[in-house]
PDB file of C-alpha atoms in Angstrom:
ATOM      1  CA  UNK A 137       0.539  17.359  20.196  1.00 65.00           C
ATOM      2  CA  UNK A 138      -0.709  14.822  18.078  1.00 87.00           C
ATOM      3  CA  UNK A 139      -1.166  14.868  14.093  1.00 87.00           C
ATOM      4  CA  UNK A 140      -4.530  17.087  13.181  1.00 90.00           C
ATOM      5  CA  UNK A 141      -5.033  15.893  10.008  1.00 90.00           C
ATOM      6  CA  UNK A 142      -6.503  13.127   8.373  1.00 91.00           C
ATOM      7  CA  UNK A 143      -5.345  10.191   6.242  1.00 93.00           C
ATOM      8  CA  UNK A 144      -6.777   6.495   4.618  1.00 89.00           C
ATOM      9  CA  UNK A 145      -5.113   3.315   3.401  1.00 91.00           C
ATOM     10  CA  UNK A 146      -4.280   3.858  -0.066  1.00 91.00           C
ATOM     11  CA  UNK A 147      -3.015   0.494  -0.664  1.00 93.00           C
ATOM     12  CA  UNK A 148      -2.612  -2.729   1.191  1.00 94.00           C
ATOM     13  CA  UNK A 149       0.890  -4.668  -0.292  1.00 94.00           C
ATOM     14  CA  UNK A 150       0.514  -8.582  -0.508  1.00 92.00           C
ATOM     15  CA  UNK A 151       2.831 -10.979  -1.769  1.00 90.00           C
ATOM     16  CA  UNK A 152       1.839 -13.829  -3.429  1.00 88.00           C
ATOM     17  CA  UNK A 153       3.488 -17.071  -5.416  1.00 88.00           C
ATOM     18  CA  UNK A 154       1.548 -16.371  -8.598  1.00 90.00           C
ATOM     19  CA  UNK A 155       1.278 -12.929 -10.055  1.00 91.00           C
ATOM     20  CA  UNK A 156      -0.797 -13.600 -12.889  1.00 92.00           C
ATOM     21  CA  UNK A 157      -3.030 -15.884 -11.316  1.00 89.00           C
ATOM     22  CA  UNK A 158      -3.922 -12.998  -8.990  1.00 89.00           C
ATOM     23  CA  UNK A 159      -3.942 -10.085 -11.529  1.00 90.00           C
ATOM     24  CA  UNK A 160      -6.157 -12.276 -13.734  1.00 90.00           C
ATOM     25  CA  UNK A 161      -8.762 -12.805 -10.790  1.00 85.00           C
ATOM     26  CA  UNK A 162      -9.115  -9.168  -9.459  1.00 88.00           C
ATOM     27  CA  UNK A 163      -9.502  -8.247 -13.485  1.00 88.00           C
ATOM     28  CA  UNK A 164     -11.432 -10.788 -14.400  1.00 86.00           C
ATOM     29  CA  UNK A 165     -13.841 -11.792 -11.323  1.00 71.00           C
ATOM     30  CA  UNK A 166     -13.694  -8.539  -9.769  1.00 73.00           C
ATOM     31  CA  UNK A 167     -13.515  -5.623 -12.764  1.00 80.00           C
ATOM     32  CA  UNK A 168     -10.678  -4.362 -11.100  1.00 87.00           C
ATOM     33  CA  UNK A 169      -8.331  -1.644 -13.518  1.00 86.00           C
ATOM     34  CA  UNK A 170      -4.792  -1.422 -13.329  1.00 87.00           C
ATOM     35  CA  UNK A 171      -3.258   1.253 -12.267  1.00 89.00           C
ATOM     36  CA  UNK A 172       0.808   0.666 -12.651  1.00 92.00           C
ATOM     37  CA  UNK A 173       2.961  -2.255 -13.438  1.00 94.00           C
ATOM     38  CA  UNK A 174       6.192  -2.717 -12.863  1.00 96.00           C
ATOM     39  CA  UNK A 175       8.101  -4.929 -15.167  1.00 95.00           C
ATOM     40  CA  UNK A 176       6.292  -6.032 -17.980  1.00 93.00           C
ATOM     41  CA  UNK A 177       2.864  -6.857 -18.869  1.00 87.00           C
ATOM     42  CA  UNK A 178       4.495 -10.723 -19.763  1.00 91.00           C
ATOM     43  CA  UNK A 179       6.231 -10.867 -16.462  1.00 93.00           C
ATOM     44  CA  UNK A 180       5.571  -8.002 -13.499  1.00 96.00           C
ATOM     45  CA  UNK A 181       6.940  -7.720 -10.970  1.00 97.00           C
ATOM     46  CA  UNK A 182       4.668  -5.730  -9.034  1.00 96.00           C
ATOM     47  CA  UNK A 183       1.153  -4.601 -10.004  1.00 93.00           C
ATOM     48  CA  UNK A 184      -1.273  -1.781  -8.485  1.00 93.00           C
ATOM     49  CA  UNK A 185      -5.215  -1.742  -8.725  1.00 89.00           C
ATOM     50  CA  UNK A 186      -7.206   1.061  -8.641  1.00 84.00           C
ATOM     51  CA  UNK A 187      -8.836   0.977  -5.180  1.00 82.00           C
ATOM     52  CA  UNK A 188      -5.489   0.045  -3.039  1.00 89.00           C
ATOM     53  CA  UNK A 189      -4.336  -3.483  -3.811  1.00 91.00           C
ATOM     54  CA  UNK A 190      -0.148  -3.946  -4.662  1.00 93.00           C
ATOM     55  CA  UNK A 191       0.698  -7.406  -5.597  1.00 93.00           C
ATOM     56  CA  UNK A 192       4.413  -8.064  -4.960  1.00 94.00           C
ATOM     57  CA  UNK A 193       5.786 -11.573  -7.229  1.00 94.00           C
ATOM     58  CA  UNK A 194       7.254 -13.719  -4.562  1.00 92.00           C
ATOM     59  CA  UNK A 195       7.094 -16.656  -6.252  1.00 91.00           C
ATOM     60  CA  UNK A 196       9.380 -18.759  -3.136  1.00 90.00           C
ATOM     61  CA  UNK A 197       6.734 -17.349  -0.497  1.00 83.00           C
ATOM     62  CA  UNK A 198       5.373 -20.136   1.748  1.00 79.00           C
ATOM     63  CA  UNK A 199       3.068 -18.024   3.768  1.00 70.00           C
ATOM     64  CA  UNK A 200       0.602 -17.026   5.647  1.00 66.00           C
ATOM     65  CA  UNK A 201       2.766 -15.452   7.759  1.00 69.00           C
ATOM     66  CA  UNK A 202       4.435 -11.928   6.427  1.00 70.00           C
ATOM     67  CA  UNK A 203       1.596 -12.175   3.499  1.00 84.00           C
ATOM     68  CA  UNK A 204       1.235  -8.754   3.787  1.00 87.00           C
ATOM     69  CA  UNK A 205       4.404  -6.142   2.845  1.00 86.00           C
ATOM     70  CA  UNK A 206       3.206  -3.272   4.186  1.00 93.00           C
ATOM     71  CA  UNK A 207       0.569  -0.527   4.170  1.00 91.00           C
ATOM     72  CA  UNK A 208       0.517   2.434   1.860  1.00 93.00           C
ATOM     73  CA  UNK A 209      -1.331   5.375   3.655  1.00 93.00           C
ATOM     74  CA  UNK A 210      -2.337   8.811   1.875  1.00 92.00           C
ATOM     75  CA  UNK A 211      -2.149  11.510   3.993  1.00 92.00           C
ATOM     76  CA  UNK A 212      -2.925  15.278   4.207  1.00 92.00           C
ATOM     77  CA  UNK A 213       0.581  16.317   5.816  1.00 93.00           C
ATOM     78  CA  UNK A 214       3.588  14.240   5.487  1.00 94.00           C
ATOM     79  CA  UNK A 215       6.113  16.377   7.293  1.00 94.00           C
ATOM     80  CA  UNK A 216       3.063  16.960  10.280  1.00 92.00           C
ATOM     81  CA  UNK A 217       2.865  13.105  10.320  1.00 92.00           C
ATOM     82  CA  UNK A 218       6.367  12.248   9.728  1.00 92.00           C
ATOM     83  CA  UNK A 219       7.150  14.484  13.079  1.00 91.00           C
ATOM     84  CA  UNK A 220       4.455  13.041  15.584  1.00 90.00           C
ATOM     85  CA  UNK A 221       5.930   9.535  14.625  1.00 91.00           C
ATOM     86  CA  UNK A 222       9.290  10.410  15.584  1.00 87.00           C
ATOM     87  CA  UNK A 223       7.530  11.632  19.348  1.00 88.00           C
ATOM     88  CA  UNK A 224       6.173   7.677  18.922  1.00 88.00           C
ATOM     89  CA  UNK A 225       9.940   6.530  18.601  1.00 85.00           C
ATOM     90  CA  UNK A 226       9.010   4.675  15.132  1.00 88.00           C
ATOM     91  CA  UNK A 227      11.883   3.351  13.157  1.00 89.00           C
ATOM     92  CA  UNK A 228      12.580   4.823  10.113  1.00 94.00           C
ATOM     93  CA  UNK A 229      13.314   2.178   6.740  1.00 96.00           C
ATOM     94  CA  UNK A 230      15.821   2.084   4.451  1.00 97.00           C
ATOM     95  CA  UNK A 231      13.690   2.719   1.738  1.00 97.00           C
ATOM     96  CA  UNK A 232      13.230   6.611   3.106  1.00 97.00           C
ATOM     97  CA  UNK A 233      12.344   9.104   5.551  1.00 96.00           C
ATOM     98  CA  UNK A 234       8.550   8.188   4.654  1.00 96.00           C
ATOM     99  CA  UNK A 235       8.970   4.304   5.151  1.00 96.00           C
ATOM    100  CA  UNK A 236       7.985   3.637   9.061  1.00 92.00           C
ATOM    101  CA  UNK A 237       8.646   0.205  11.035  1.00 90.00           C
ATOM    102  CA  UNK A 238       6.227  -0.283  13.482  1.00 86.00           C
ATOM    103  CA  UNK A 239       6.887  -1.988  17.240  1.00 78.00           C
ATOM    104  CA  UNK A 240       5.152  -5.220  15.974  1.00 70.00           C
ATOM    105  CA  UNK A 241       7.046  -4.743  12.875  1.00 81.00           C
ATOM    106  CA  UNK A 242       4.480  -3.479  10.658  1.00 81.00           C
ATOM    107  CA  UNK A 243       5.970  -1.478   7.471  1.00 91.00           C
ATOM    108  CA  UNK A 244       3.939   2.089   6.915  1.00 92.00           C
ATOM    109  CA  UNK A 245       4.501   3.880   3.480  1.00 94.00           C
ATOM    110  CA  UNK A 246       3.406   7.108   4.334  1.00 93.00           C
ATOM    111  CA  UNK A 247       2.096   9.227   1.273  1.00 94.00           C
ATOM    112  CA  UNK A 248       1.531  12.903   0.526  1.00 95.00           C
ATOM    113  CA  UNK A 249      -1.655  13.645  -0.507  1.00 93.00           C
ATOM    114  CA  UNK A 250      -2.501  16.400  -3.196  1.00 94.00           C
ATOM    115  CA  UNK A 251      -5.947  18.946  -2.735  1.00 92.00           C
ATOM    116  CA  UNK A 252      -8.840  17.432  -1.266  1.00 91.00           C
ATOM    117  CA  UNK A 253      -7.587  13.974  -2.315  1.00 90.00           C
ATOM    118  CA  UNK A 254      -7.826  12.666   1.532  1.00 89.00           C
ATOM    119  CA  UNK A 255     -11.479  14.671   1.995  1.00 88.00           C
ATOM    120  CA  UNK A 256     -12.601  13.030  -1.108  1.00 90.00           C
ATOM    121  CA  UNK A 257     -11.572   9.548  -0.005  1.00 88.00           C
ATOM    122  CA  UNK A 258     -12.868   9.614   2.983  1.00 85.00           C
ATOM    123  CA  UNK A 259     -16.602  11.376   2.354  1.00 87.00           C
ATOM    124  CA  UNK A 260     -16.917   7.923   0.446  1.00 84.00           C
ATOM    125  CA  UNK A 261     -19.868   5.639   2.210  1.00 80.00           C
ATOM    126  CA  UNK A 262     -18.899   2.464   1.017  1.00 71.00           C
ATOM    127  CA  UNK A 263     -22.137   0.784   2.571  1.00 72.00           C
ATOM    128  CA  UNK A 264     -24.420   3.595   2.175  1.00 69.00           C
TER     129      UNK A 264
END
């Protein structure tokens, strides 16, 4: 049977060469707030938005390709979700039981949501 409940992208993980040429722009252009660092304000290595964006320092990327790390997805029922993807055969990571690898090889951070949390998210009309 497949998973009854819902879920959203919570975050979308990109890597880029320069940190705090991109943490400057989505503060400064775009008003966006932090929500975590990790490493120091000087010198992070990662850094979370509020409103889903992880930059990952990867200052010896070349991209395009692999630009994005993976994608963080809040959902109503971990273990529920966790279960149909082993009926999809997905691999699981070595970062843990909630870290999927996807045919295409896709990473999937799967996240348990708390209350109405996914509800909430979701009764958002972003264009309305």
């Amino acid at each position: 049977m497949a998973y009854s409940g819902k879920s959203y992208v919570e975050h979308v993980a990109i890597r880029v060469k320069d940190i705090r040429w991109h943490i400057n722009f989505f503060r400064e252009v775009l008003g966006m707030t932090v929500r975590e660092i990790d490493g120091s304000e000087d010198a992070p290595r990662q850094f979370w938005t509020i409103g889903g964006i992880q930059l990952i320092a990867d200052p010896a990327f070349e991209g395009p390709e692999g630009r994005c790390a993976h994608l963080g997805v809040m959902t109503e029922d971990l273990e529920a979700a966790l279960a149909e993807a082993r009926n999809w055969g997905v691999v699981e990571m070595p970062q843990g039981r909630n870290w999927l690898r996807l045919p295409d090889g896709l990473a999937v951070e799967l996240i348990q949501a708390h209350g109405a949390s996914v509800a909430e998210a979701l009764a958002v009309q972003p264009r309305a």
